[in-house]
Amino acid sequence: MIERIQVVGAGGRVGSAVSARLAERGLLLDSDEPELVLLCVPDRAIAEVARGIAPGPWIAHVSGATPLAALDPHGRRFGMHPLQSFSKARGPEQLDGSWAAVISETDAARARGFWLAETLGLHPFELDDESRAAYHAGAAVASNYLVTLRHAAGSLLEAADVPPEALDPLMRRVIDNGFELTGPIARGDWETVERHLATIREQLPELEELYLVLAEATAAIAGRRRPSDTVSQGSVRSAKVCRTIPELRAELAGRDARSVGLVPTMGSLHEGHLSLLRAARAECDTVVMSLFVNPAQFADPADLGRYPRDEARDVALAGEIGVDLVFAPSADEMYPDGFQTWVEVTELGSTLEGEFRPGHFRGVATVVLKLISIARPSRVYFGQKDAQQVEVIRRMIRDLALDVELRVLPTVRDADGLALSSRNTLLSAEERRRALALSRALATRDPAAARELLTDSNGLAVDYVEIADFDPPVLAGAVRVGDTRLIDNVPLEGDNK
Ligand code: AMP
C-alpha cells in the first residue's frame, strides 16, 4: 500500500522502535519523496512540524492525546497510537502484541492507518477523534497510575521492613490471571480493611485518602459496600447510648467481648477523635466511646460553658465508625452528691498545663480512672495532641497498677498544620489564621526559635513553650488567641508525628 515512509523523530522512544520495525519490513525510510510522513515527535511539537511539511504525502502522528486538527493544513492524514509504554533500551519487539488506536476521517485514511499498525505488528482498532480524552485517560490510569500504586504499595512494604520488589511478581500475576479480584474486600472482610486503615493512619497517613478511595472503588467492583456506608452483616450500625453506669455495665455484661476498647472524649468530634475510634474499632471486639464534658477539669466556669457540644452529630459519627456503645453520663452520674475521692498525679500534673490550669489534671485523672473502672477496658485510647495528658495517664496506670494497655495515636492536623481541636470551632477566621503560628513555631523543634516566632506573631499570648521530658520528649506550647486557649506539641524523637 505504501513503500516510502519518512519518520520524523526517529531518535525518540516510539520513533526508534517504529523505525527499526519499518526497516525490518524493508520500507524505504530515507526517501526524498515519501508517501507517508510519520511524526514521532513530542505532542507539543506536532502542529509546528506538520505545518513545516509541504502538502502532498499522507501525514500521521502517533500521539494518543493530540487531535487530528494538529496536522492542519494536511487533508490526507490519520493518527495511529500504539497503546504501549516504550523504552529506548528495547527494540521493535516492544510493538509485538500491543494494540493501536487508529483515528481517521476517511476510508482511505482508515485503510492506511490499519495497514501501518499491522505492518508494525500491532492490533489496530478504530477510535473517534472526539473520544480521545476518555481513551487517553484510561491509558494513563492503566500505565501511569500503576506506577503510583506500586510506589504506595512499596512504601507500605518498606514500613514493614520488607523489600518492595517482592510486590512485582504479585502484580504481574494479577495481570496474568485476568485481573481477578481477591483479598479482603472481595471476601467482605471489613475488619481487615479497618486494620489496614489503622496502621496506615499511624505509619503513612498520607496514604489514607488513596487507600479509602481505592477501597470504595474496589468494593463497587466486588458488589459490596463498606459497613460504615450503611450496613454490617445485615444490620444497620448505630451506637447505643448509655446514660447511667448500671446501664453501661449491663450492656457490657451482655456482650461476648474478649476485648473492650475505651476512647474517652469530650465530644464535638473531629478527625483526631475519629482516628482513635477507628484504631479501637480495628483492635477491639467492643468499642466504648465516652462523651462527657468533664466539669472537674475546667477551672473556669465560662470556659466550661462555651465548650462546643453536639451530641447528636457525635453519636451519628461514632455509629458510622462502628462504635458499639456511647457512654454519655450527666455530671451528677459521674460526681454524685458527696463525691470526695480524687486522683492526683502530683508532680507531672502540676507543671506546664498544670501550672496554668490548676486542678486540671486532677479532674482528668479522676474521670479517666472512673471511666476505666466502669467500662473495664483492655485498651484505652488517647491522642498525642495532649501529650501531658498521656503522660499523666501513663503514670497513673503504672502507679495504681491498672490492668489496661495505653494506646497513643499521632496528632491529626489540618492540611495547613493546625492541630485539630474541638476548640478550633470557637476561632474566628482571623483568629484561626493567627493560631497557625503555634504549629509553625513548634515545627522548628527549637524552643528559642519557637518563642521568637510566637513573640513576633500578631496578637498571640504565649503561656509557655518548653521541652517536656515525656515519652517521647516533646516541644510543647500553649497560646491564647482571643478567648480561646490552644495547646500543641511535636515529638522530638521517633516518627515526629
Ligand atoms: P477531647 O475530646 O479534647 O478530650 O479529646 C479526646 C481524645 O482525642 C484525647 O485523647 C485527645 O488527645 C484526642 N485528640 C484531640 N485532638 C486530637 C488530634 N488533633 N489528633 C489526635 N488526637 C486528638
Coordinates of C-alpha atoms and ligand atoms in Angstrom, one line a residue:
M1 CA 0.0 0.0 0.0
I2 CA 2.8 2.4 0.9
E3 CA 6.5 1.8 0.2
R4 CA 8.3 5.0 1.1
I5 CA 7.9 6.3 4.7
Q6 CA 9.8 9.1 6.4
V7 CA 9.9 9.0 10.2
V8 CA 10.4 12.4 11.9
G9 CA 11.7 11.9 15.5
A10 CA 13.2 8.5 14.8
G11 CA 15.5 9.0 17.8
G12 CA 12.7 9.2 20.4
R13 CA 11.2 6.3 22.4
V14 CA 8.4 5.5 20.0
G15 CA 10.2 6.7 16.9
S16 CA 13.2 4.3 17.4
A17 CA 11.0 1.2 17.9
V18 CA 8.8 2.1 14.9
S19 CA 11.8 3.0 12.6
A20 CA 13.5 -0.3 13.5
R21 CA 10.4 -2.3 12.7
L22 CA 9.8 -0.4 9.4
A23 CA 13.4 -1.1 8.4
E24 CA 12.9 -4.8 9.2
R25 CA 10.0 -4.8 6.9
G26 CA 12.1 -3.2 4.1
L27 CA 10.2 0.0 3.9
L28 CA 12.3 2.9 2.5
L29 CA 12.8 5.3 5.3
D30 CA 15.1 8.0 3.9
S31 CA 13.1 8.7 0.9
D32 CA 13.1 12.2 -0.7
E33 CA 9.6 11.6 -1.9
P34 CA 7.8 9.9 1.0
E35 CA 4.3 8.6 0.5
L36 CA 3.8 8.9 4.3
V37 CA 5.4 11.2 6.8
L38 CA 5.1 9.7 10.3
L39 CA 5.5 12.2 13.1
C40 CA 7.0 10.6 16.2
V41 CA 7.8 14.0 17.9
P42 CA 6.6 15.2 21.3
D43 CA 2.9 16.2 21.4
R44 CA 3.5 19.9 21.7
A45 CA 5.8 19.9 18.6
I46 CA 3.3 18.1 16.3
A47 CA 1.4 21.1 14.9
E48 CA 4.6 23.1 14.2
V49 CA 6.4 20.2 12.5
A50 CA 3.2 19.4 10.4
R51 CA 3.0 23.0 9.2
G52 CA 6.6 22.8 8.0
I53 CA 5.9 19.8 5.7
A54 CA 4.9 20.5 2.1
P55 CA 1.4 19.2 1.2
G56 CA 1.3 16.0 -0.8
P57 CA 2.2 12.9 1.1
W58 CA 0.0 11.2 3.8
I59 CA 0.8 12.5 7.2
A60 CA 0.2 10.8 10.6
H61 CA 1.1 11.2 14.2
V62 CA 1.5 8.6 17.0
S63 CA 0.1 10.7 19.8
G64 CA -2.8 9.4 22.0
A65 CA -3.8 12.8 23.3
T66 CA -3.4 15.1 20.2
P67 CA -6.4 15.7 17.9
L68 CA -6.1 15.3 14.1
A69 CA -6.5 19.1 13.7
A70 CA -2.9 19.4 14.9
L71 CA -2.0 18.1 11.4
D72 CA -3.5 21.1 9.6
P73 CA -3.3 22.1 6.8
H74 CA -2.9 18.5 5.6
G75 CA -6.0 16.8 4.5
R76 CA -4.6 13.3 3.9
R77 CA -4.0 12.4 7.5
F78 CA -4.6 10.0 10.3
G79 CA -3.4 9.1 13.8
M80 CA -2.0 5.8 14.9
H81 CA -1.3 5.5 18.6
P82 CA 0.3 2.3 19.9
L83 CA -1.2 1.6 23.3
Q84 CA 2.1 0.7 24.9
S85 CA 4.8 2.2 27.1
F86 CA 8.1 2.3 25.3
S87 CA 11.7 2.3 26.4
K88 CA 14.7 3.3 24.3
A89 CA 16.6 0.4 25.9
R90 CA 14.4 -2.1 23.9
G91 CA 13.9 -2.6 20.2
P92 CA 11.0 -3.2 17.8
E93 CA 9.8 -6.3 19.8
Q94 CA 8.1 -3.8 22.1
L95 CA 5.5 -3.4 19.5
D96 CA 4.6 -7.1 19.3
G97 CA 1.2 -7.9 20.6
S98 CA 0.3 -4.3 21.5
W99 CA -3.0 -2.7 20.4
A100 CA -3.1 0.6 18.5
A101 CA -5.8 3.2 18.1
V102 CA -6.4 4.4 14.5
I103 CA -8.0 7.8 14.2
S104 CA -9.2 8.7 10.8
E105 CA -11.7 10.9 8.9
T106 CA -12.0 9.0 5.6
D107 CA -12.0 5.3 4.5
A108 CA -8.7 5.9 2.7
A109 CA -7.1 7.2 5.8
R110 CA -8.6 4.4 7.9
A111 CA -7.1 1.8 5.5
R112 CA -3.7 3.4 5.7
G113 CA -3.8 3.6 9.5
F114 CA -4.8 -0.1 9.8
W115 CA -2.1 -1.1 7.3
L116 CA 0.6 0.9 9.2
A117 CA -0.4 -0.7 12.5
E118 CA -0.5 -4.2 11.2
T119 CA 2.8 -3.7 9.4
L120 CA 4.3 -2.7 12.7
G121 CA 3.0 -5.8 14.4
L122 CA 0.1 -4.1 16.3
H123 CA -3.6 -4.9 16.7
P124 CA -5.4 -1.9 15.3
F125 CA -8.8 -0.6 16.4
E126 CA -10.8 2.4 15.5
L127 CA -11.1 5.5 17.8
D128 CA -13.2 8.6 17.3
D129 CA -11.2 11.9 17.4
E130 CA -13.8 13.2 20.0
S131 CA -13.3 10.1 22.3
R132 CA -9.6 10.6 22.6
A133 CA -9.7 12.2 26.1
A134 CA -11.6 9.2 27.7
Y135 CA -9.4 6.7 25.8
H136 CA -6.2 8.5 26.8
A137 CA -7.4 8.9 30.4
G138 CA -7.9 5.1 30.5
A139 CA -4.4 4.5 29.2
A140 CA -2.9 6.9 31.8
V141 CA -4.8 5.2 34.6
A142 CA -3.6 1.8 33.5
S143 CA 0.1 2.7 32.9
N144 CA 1.0 5.8 34.9
Y145 CA -1.2 5.1 38.0
L146 CA 0.1 1.6 38.1
V147 CA 3.4 3.2 38.9
T148 CA 1.7 5.3 41.6
L149 CA 0.1 2.2 43.1
R150 CA 3.5 0.4 43.1
H151 CA 5.0 3.4 44.9
A152 CA 2.2 3.4 47.5
A153 CA 2.3 -0.3 48.0
G154 CA 6.1 -0.2 48.1
S155 CA 6.2 2.3 50.9
L156 CA 3.8 0.1 53.0
L157 CA 6.1 -2.9 52.5
E158 CA 9.1 -0.7 53.5
A159 CA 7.2 0.3 56.6
A160 CA 7.1 -3.4 57.4
D161 CA 10.8 -3.9 56.6
V162 CA 10.0 -6.0 53.5
P163 CA 11.8 -5.2 50.2
P164 CA 9.2 -3.5 47.8
E165 CA 10.5 -5.6 44.8
A166 CA 8.7 -8.5 46.5
L167 CA 5.5 -7.0 45.1
D168 CA 6.5 -7.3 41.4
P169 CA 5.7 -11.0 40.8
L170 CA 2.4 -10.5 42.6
M171 CA 1.5 -7.5 40.4
R172 CA 2.4 -9.5 37.2
R173 CA 0.4 -12.5 38.3
V174 CA -2.7 -10.3 38.9
I175 CA -2.5 -9.2 35.3
D176 CA -1.8 -12.8 34.0
N177 CA -4.8 -14.0 36.0
G178 CA -7.0 -11.6 34.0
F179 CA -7.5 -9.1 36.9
E180 CA -9.5 -11.5 39.0
L181 CA -10.3 -9.8 42.3
T182 CA -9.1 -11.5 45.5
G183 CA -8.4 -10.2 49.0
P184 CA -10.3 -8.8 51.9
I185 CA -12.8 -6.6 50.0
A186 CA -13.7 -9.5 47.7
R187 CA -14.4 -11.6 50.8
G188 CA -16.3 -8.8 52.6
D189 CA -13.7 -8.9 55.4
W190 CA -14.1 -5.3 56.6
E191 CA -12.3 -5.9 59.9
T192 CA -9.1 -6.5 57.9
V193 CA -9.7 -3.3 55.9
E194 CA -10.1 -1.4 59.1
R195 CA -6.9 -2.8 60.4
H196 CA -5.1 -1.7 57.2
L197 CA -6.6 1.8 57.7
A198 CA -5.5 1.9 61.3
T199 CA -1.9 1.1 60.5
I200 CA -1.9 3.4 57.5
R201 CA -3.1 6.3 59.7
E202 CA -0.4 5.6 62.2
Q203 CA 2.5 5.0 59.9
L204 CA 1.8 6.6 56.5
P205 CA -1.2 8.9 57.0
E206 CA -0.5 10.5 53.6
L207 CA -1.8 7.2 52.0
E208 CA -5.1 7.2 53.9
E209 CA -7.1 9.1 51.3
L210 CA -5.7 7.0 48.4
Y211 CA -6.5 3.7 50.3
L212 CA -10.0 4.8 51.1
V213 CA -10.8 5.9 47.5
L214 CA -9.4 2.6 46.1
A215 CA -11.3 0.6 48.8
E216 CA -14.6 2.3 47.8
A217 CA -13.9 1.7 44.1
T218 CA -12.9 -1.9 44.7
A219 CA -16.0 -2.5 46.9
A220 CA -18.1 -1.3 43.9
I221 CA -16.4 -3.9 41.6
A222 CA -16.9 -6.6 44.2
G223 CA -20.6 -5.6 44.6
R224 CA -20.1 -4.9 48.3
R225 CA -20.3 -1.8 50.4
R226 CA -18.2 -0.8 53.4
P227 CA -20.2 -1.1 56.6
S228 CA -19.7 2.5 57.5
D229 CA -21.8 3.4 54.5
T230 CA -24.9 1.5 55.6
V231 CA -24.9 -1.9 56.9
S232 CA -22.7 -4.5 58.5
Q233 CA -23.6 -8.2 58.5
G234 CA -27.2 -7.3 57.6
S235 CA -28.0 -4.9 60.4
V236 CA -27.8 -1.1 60.4
R237 CA -24.9 0.1 62.5
S238 CA -25.7 2.6 65.2
A239 CA -24.1 3.2 68.5
K240 CA -26.2 2.5 71.6
V241 CA -26.2 5.5 74.0
C242 CA -26.0 4.7 77.7
R243 CA -26.6 7.5 80.3
T244 CA -26.0 5.7 83.5
I245 CA -23.3 3.5 85.0
P246 CA -25.6 0.5 85.6
E247 CA -26.9 0.8 82.0
L248 CA -23.4 0.7 80.5
R249 CA -22.3 -2.2 82.8
A250 CA -25.4 -4.2 81.8
E251 CA -24.7 -3.6 78.1
L252 CA -21.1 -4.8 78.5
A253 CA -22.1 -7.8 80.5
G254 CA -24.5 -8.9 77.8
R255 CA -21.7 -8.9 75.2
D256 CA -19.4 -11.7 74.5
A257 CA -16.4 -9.4 74.5
R258 CA -12.9 -10.7 74.5
S259 CA -11.6 -7.1 74.5
V260 CA -13.0 -3.7 75.2
G261 CA -11.5 -0.5 73.8
L262 CA -12.4 2.7 75.6
V263 CA -12.0 6.1 73.9
P264 CA -12.6 9.0 76.3
T265 CA -13.8 12.2 74.7
M266 CA -15.5 15.4 75.5
G267 CA -17.3 15.2 72.1
S268 CA -17.6 17.7 69.3
L269 CA -15.8 15.1 67.3
H270 CA -13.2 15.8 64.6
E271 CA -10.8 13.6 62.7
G272 CA -8.4 13.4 65.7
H273 CA -11.1 11.7 67.7
L274 CA -12.1 9.6 64.8
S275 CA -8.6 8.3 64.3
L276 CA -8.8 7.0 67.9
L277 CA -12.2 5.4 67.3
R278 CA -11.1 3.7 64.1
A279 CA -8.0 2.3 65.8
A280 CA -10.1 1.0 68.7
R281 CA -12.6 -0.5 66.2
A282 CA -9.8 -2.3 64.4
E283 CA -8.2 -3.6 67.5
C284 CA -11.0 -4.5 69.9
D285 CA -14.2 -6.6 70.0
T286 CA -16.3 -3.9 71.7
V287 CA -15.7 -0.2 71.4
V288 CA -16.9 2.2 74.1
M289 CA -16.7 5.9 73.5
S290 CA -17.3 8.2 76.5
L291 CA -18.9 11.5 75.7
F292 CA -18.6 13.7 78.8
V293 CA -17.5 17.4 79.1
N294 CA -15.9 16.8 82.5
P295 CA -16.6 19.9 84.7
A296 CA -13.8 18.8 87.2
Q297 CA -11.1 19.6 84.6
F298 CA -12.3 23.1 83.9
A299 CA -11.2 25.7 86.5
D300 CA -13.1 28.5 84.7
P301 CA -16.9 28.1 84.5
A302 CA -17.0 30.4 81.5
D303 CA -14.6 28.1 79.6
L304 CA -16.8 25.1 80.6
G305 CA -19.9 27.0 79.4
R306 CA -18.6 27.8 76.0
Y307 CA -17.1 24.4 75.3
P308 CA -18.7 23.2 72.0
R309 CA -21.3 20.4 72.2
D310 CA -23.2 18.5 69.6
E311 CA -24.2 15.1 70.9
A312 CA -26.5 14.0 68.0
R313 CA -23.7 14.5 65.5
D314 CA -21.2 12.8 67.7
V315 CA -23.4 9.7 68.2
A316 CA -24.0 9.5 64.4
L317 CA -20.3 9.8 63.6
A318 CA -19.5 7.2 66.3
G319 CA -22.1 4.8 64.8
E320 CA -20.6 5.3 61.3
I321 CA -17.2 4.2 62.5
G322 CA -18.7 1.2 64.3
V323 CA -18.6 2.3 67.9
D324 CA -20.8 -0.1 69.9
L325 CA -21.6 1.9 73.0
V326 CA -21.5 5.7 73.7
F327 CA -21.4 6.4 77.4
A328 CA -22.8 9.9 77.8
P329 CA -23.5 10.4 81.5
S330 CA -24.7 13.5 83.3
A331 CA -22.4 15.4 85.7
D332 CA -24.5 14.0 88.6
E333 CA -23.9 10.5 87.4
M334 CA -20.2 10.9 87.5
Y335 CA -20.0 13.2 90.5
P336 CA -22.9 12.3 92.8
D337 CA -23.7 14.2 95.9
G338 CA -20.9 13.9 98.5
F339 CA -18.2 13.0 95.9
Q340 CA -14.8 13.5 97.5
T341 CA -12.3 11.0 96.1
W342 CA -9.7 12.4 93.7
V343 CA -6.7 11.1 91.9
E344 CA -3.8 13.5 91.9
V345 CA -0.6 12.8 89.8
T346 CA 1.3 15.2 91.9
E347 CA 4.5 16.3 90.0
L348 CA 3.5 15.6 86.4
G349 CA 0.1 17.2 87.0
S350 CA 1.5 20.5 88.3
T351 CA 3.9 21.6 85.5
L352 CA 3.2 23.2 82.1
E353 CA -0.6 22.8 81.6
G354 CA -1.0 22.1 85.3
E355 CA 0.7 25.4 86.2
F356 CA -1.7 27.4 84.0
R357 CA -4.8 25.3 84.8
P358 CA -4.5 24.3 88.5
G359 CA -6.6 21.2 89.2
H360 CA -7.0 20.3 85.5
F361 CA -5.1 17.0 85.6
R362 CA -6.7 16.1 89.0
G363 CA -10.0 16.3 87.1
V364 CA -8.6 14.4 84.1
A365 CA -7.0 11.6 86.1
T366 CA -10.1 11.2 88.3
V367 CA -12.6 10.9 85.5
V368 CA -10.3 8.6 83.4
L369 CA -9.9 6.3 86.4
K370 CA -13.6 6.3 87.0
L371 CA -14.3 5.5 83.3
I372 CA -11.8 2.7 83.4
S373 CA -13.4 1.3 86.5
I374 CA -16.9 1.4 84.8
A375 CA -16.0 0.1 81.4
R376 CA -13.1 -2.2 82.4
P377 CA -11.4 -1.8 79.0
S378 CA -8.4 -3.8 78.0
R379 CA -7.2 -0.8 76.0
V380 CA -7.6 2.9 76.4
Y381 CA -7.0 5.3 73.5
F382 CA -5.5 8.8 73.8
G383 CA -4.1 11.3 71.3
Q384 CA -0.6 12.5 71.3
K385 CA -2.1 16.0 70.8
D386 CA -2.5 16.2 74.6
A387 CA 1.0 14.9 75.3
Q388 CA 1.0 15.8 79.0
Q389 CA -2.4 14.2 79.5
V390 CA -0.9 11.0 78.0
E391 CA 2.0 11.2 80.4
V392 CA -0.3 11.8 83.4
I393 CA -2.5 8.7 82.5
R394 CA 0.6 6.6 81.8
R395 CA 1.9 7.5 85.3
M396 CA -1.5 6.8 86.9
I397 CA -1.7 3.4 85.2
R398 CA 1.7 2.4 86.5
D399 CA 1.3 3.9 90.0
L400 CA -2.1 2.2 90.5
A401 CA -1.2 -1.0 88.6
L402 CA -4.2 -0.6 86.4
D403 CA -4.7 -3.6 84.1
V404 CA -5.1 -1.7 80.9
E405 CA -3.0 -1.0 77.8
L406 CA -2.4 2.6 76.9
R407 CA -2.7 3.3 73.2
V408 CA -1.5 6.6 71.9
L409 CA -2.2 7.9 68.4
P410 CA -0.4 10.6 66.4
T411 CA -1.8 14.2 66.3
V412 CA -4.1 14.7 63.4
R413 CA -3.7 18.1 61.7
D414 CA -5.4 20.2 59.1
A415 CA -3.6 20.5 55.8
D416 CA -2.0 23.8 56.9
G417 CA -0.6 22.2 60.0
L418 CA -3.1 23.4 62.7
A419 CA -3.7 20.5 65.1
L420 CA -7.4 19.6 65.1
S421 CA -9.1 20.5 68.3
S422 CA -12.8 20.9 69.3
R423 CA -11.9 24.4 70.4
N424 CA -10.9 25.4 66.8
T425 CA -14.6 25.8 66.1
L426 CA -14.6 28.7 68.6
L427 CA -12.0 30.7 66.5
S428 CA -13.0 33.4 64.0
A429 CA -11.4 33.1 60.5
E430 CA -8.9 35.7 61.5
E431 CA -8.1 34.0 64.8
R432 CA -7.6 30.7 63.1
R433 CA -5.1 32.3 60.7
R434 CA -3.2 33.7 63.7
A435 CA -3.4 30.4 65.5
L436 CA -1.3 28.7 62.8
A437 CA 1.7 30.4 64.3
L438 CA 1.7 27.8 67.1
S439 CA 2.2 24.7 64.9
R440 CA 4.7 26.6 62.7
A441 CA 6.7 27.7 65.8
L442 CA 6.7 24.2 67.3
A443 CA 7.8 22.7 63.9
T444 CA 11.2 24.4 64.4
R445 CA 11.7 21.8 67.2
D446 CA 13.8 24.6 68.9
P447 CA 12.3 26.3 72.0
A448 CA 14.2 29.6 71.5
A449 CA 13.3 29.8 67.8
A450 CA 9.7 28.9 68.5
R451 CA 9.4 31.5 71.2
E452 CA 10.8 34.1 68.9
L453 CA 8.4 33.2 66.1
L454 CA 5.5 33.4 68.6
T455 CA 6.5 36.7 70.1
D456 CA 6.6 38.2 66.6
S457 CA 3.2 36.8 65.6
N458 CA 0.4 39.2 65.9
G459 CA -1.8 39.1 69.0
L460 CA -1.0 35.6 70.4
A461 CA -0.5 35.4 74.2
V462 CA 2.1 32.7 74.9
D463 CA 1.6 30.7 78.2
Y464 CA 4.6 28.5 77.6
V465 CA 6.9 26.9 75.0
E466 CA 9.1 24.3 76.6
I467 CA 10.7 20.9 76.0
A468 CA 9.0 18.4 78.2
D469 CA 10.8 15.2 79.2
F470 CA 7.9 12.9 78.3
D471 CA 7.9 9.6 76.4
P472 CA 8.7 10.7 73.7
P473 CA 10.2 14.1 74.7
V474 CA 8.2 16.9 73.1
L475 CA 8.4 20.6 72.4
A476 CA 5.1 21.7 73.9
G477 CA 3.4 25.0 73.7
A478 CA 0.2 26.8 74.8
V479 CA -1.2 30.1 73.5
R480 CA -4.3 32.2 73.8
V481 CA -5.9 33.5 70.7
G482 CA -8.7 35.9 71.7
D483 CA -10.7 34.0 74.3
T484 CA -9.6 30.6 73.1
R485 CA -6.6 28.7 74.6
L486 CA -4.8 26.2 72.3
I487 CA -2.2 23.6 73.0
D488 CA 0.0 21.6 70.7
N489 CA 3.3 19.7 70.7
V490 CA 5.8 18.0 68.4
P491 CA 7.6 14.8 69.4
L492 CA 11.4 15.3 69.3
E493 CA 12.1 11.6 68.8
G494 CA 10.5 8.8 66.8
D495 CA 8.4 9.4 63.8
N496 CA 7.8 13.1 64.6
K497 CA 4.1 12.9 64.3
Ligands
AMP1 P1 -11.0 15.7 73.9 O1 -12.4 15.5 73.4 O2 -10.5 17.0 73.6 O3 -10.9 15.4 75.4 O4 -10.1 14.6 73.2 C1 -10.4 13.3 73.3 C2 -9.2 12.5 72.8 O5 -8.9 12.9 71.5 C3 -8.0 12.8 73.6 O6 -7.2 11.6 73.8 C4 -7.2 13.7 72.7 O7 -5.8 13.7 72.9 C5 -7.6 13.2 71.3 N1 -7.4 14.2 70.3 C6 -7.8 15.5 70.4 N2 -7.4 16.2 69.3 C7 -6.6 15.3 68.6 C8 -5.9 15.4 67.4 N3 -5.8 16.5 66.7 N4 -5.2 14.3 67.0 C9 -5.3 13.2 67.7 N5 -5.9 13.0 68.8 C10 -6.6 14.1 69.3

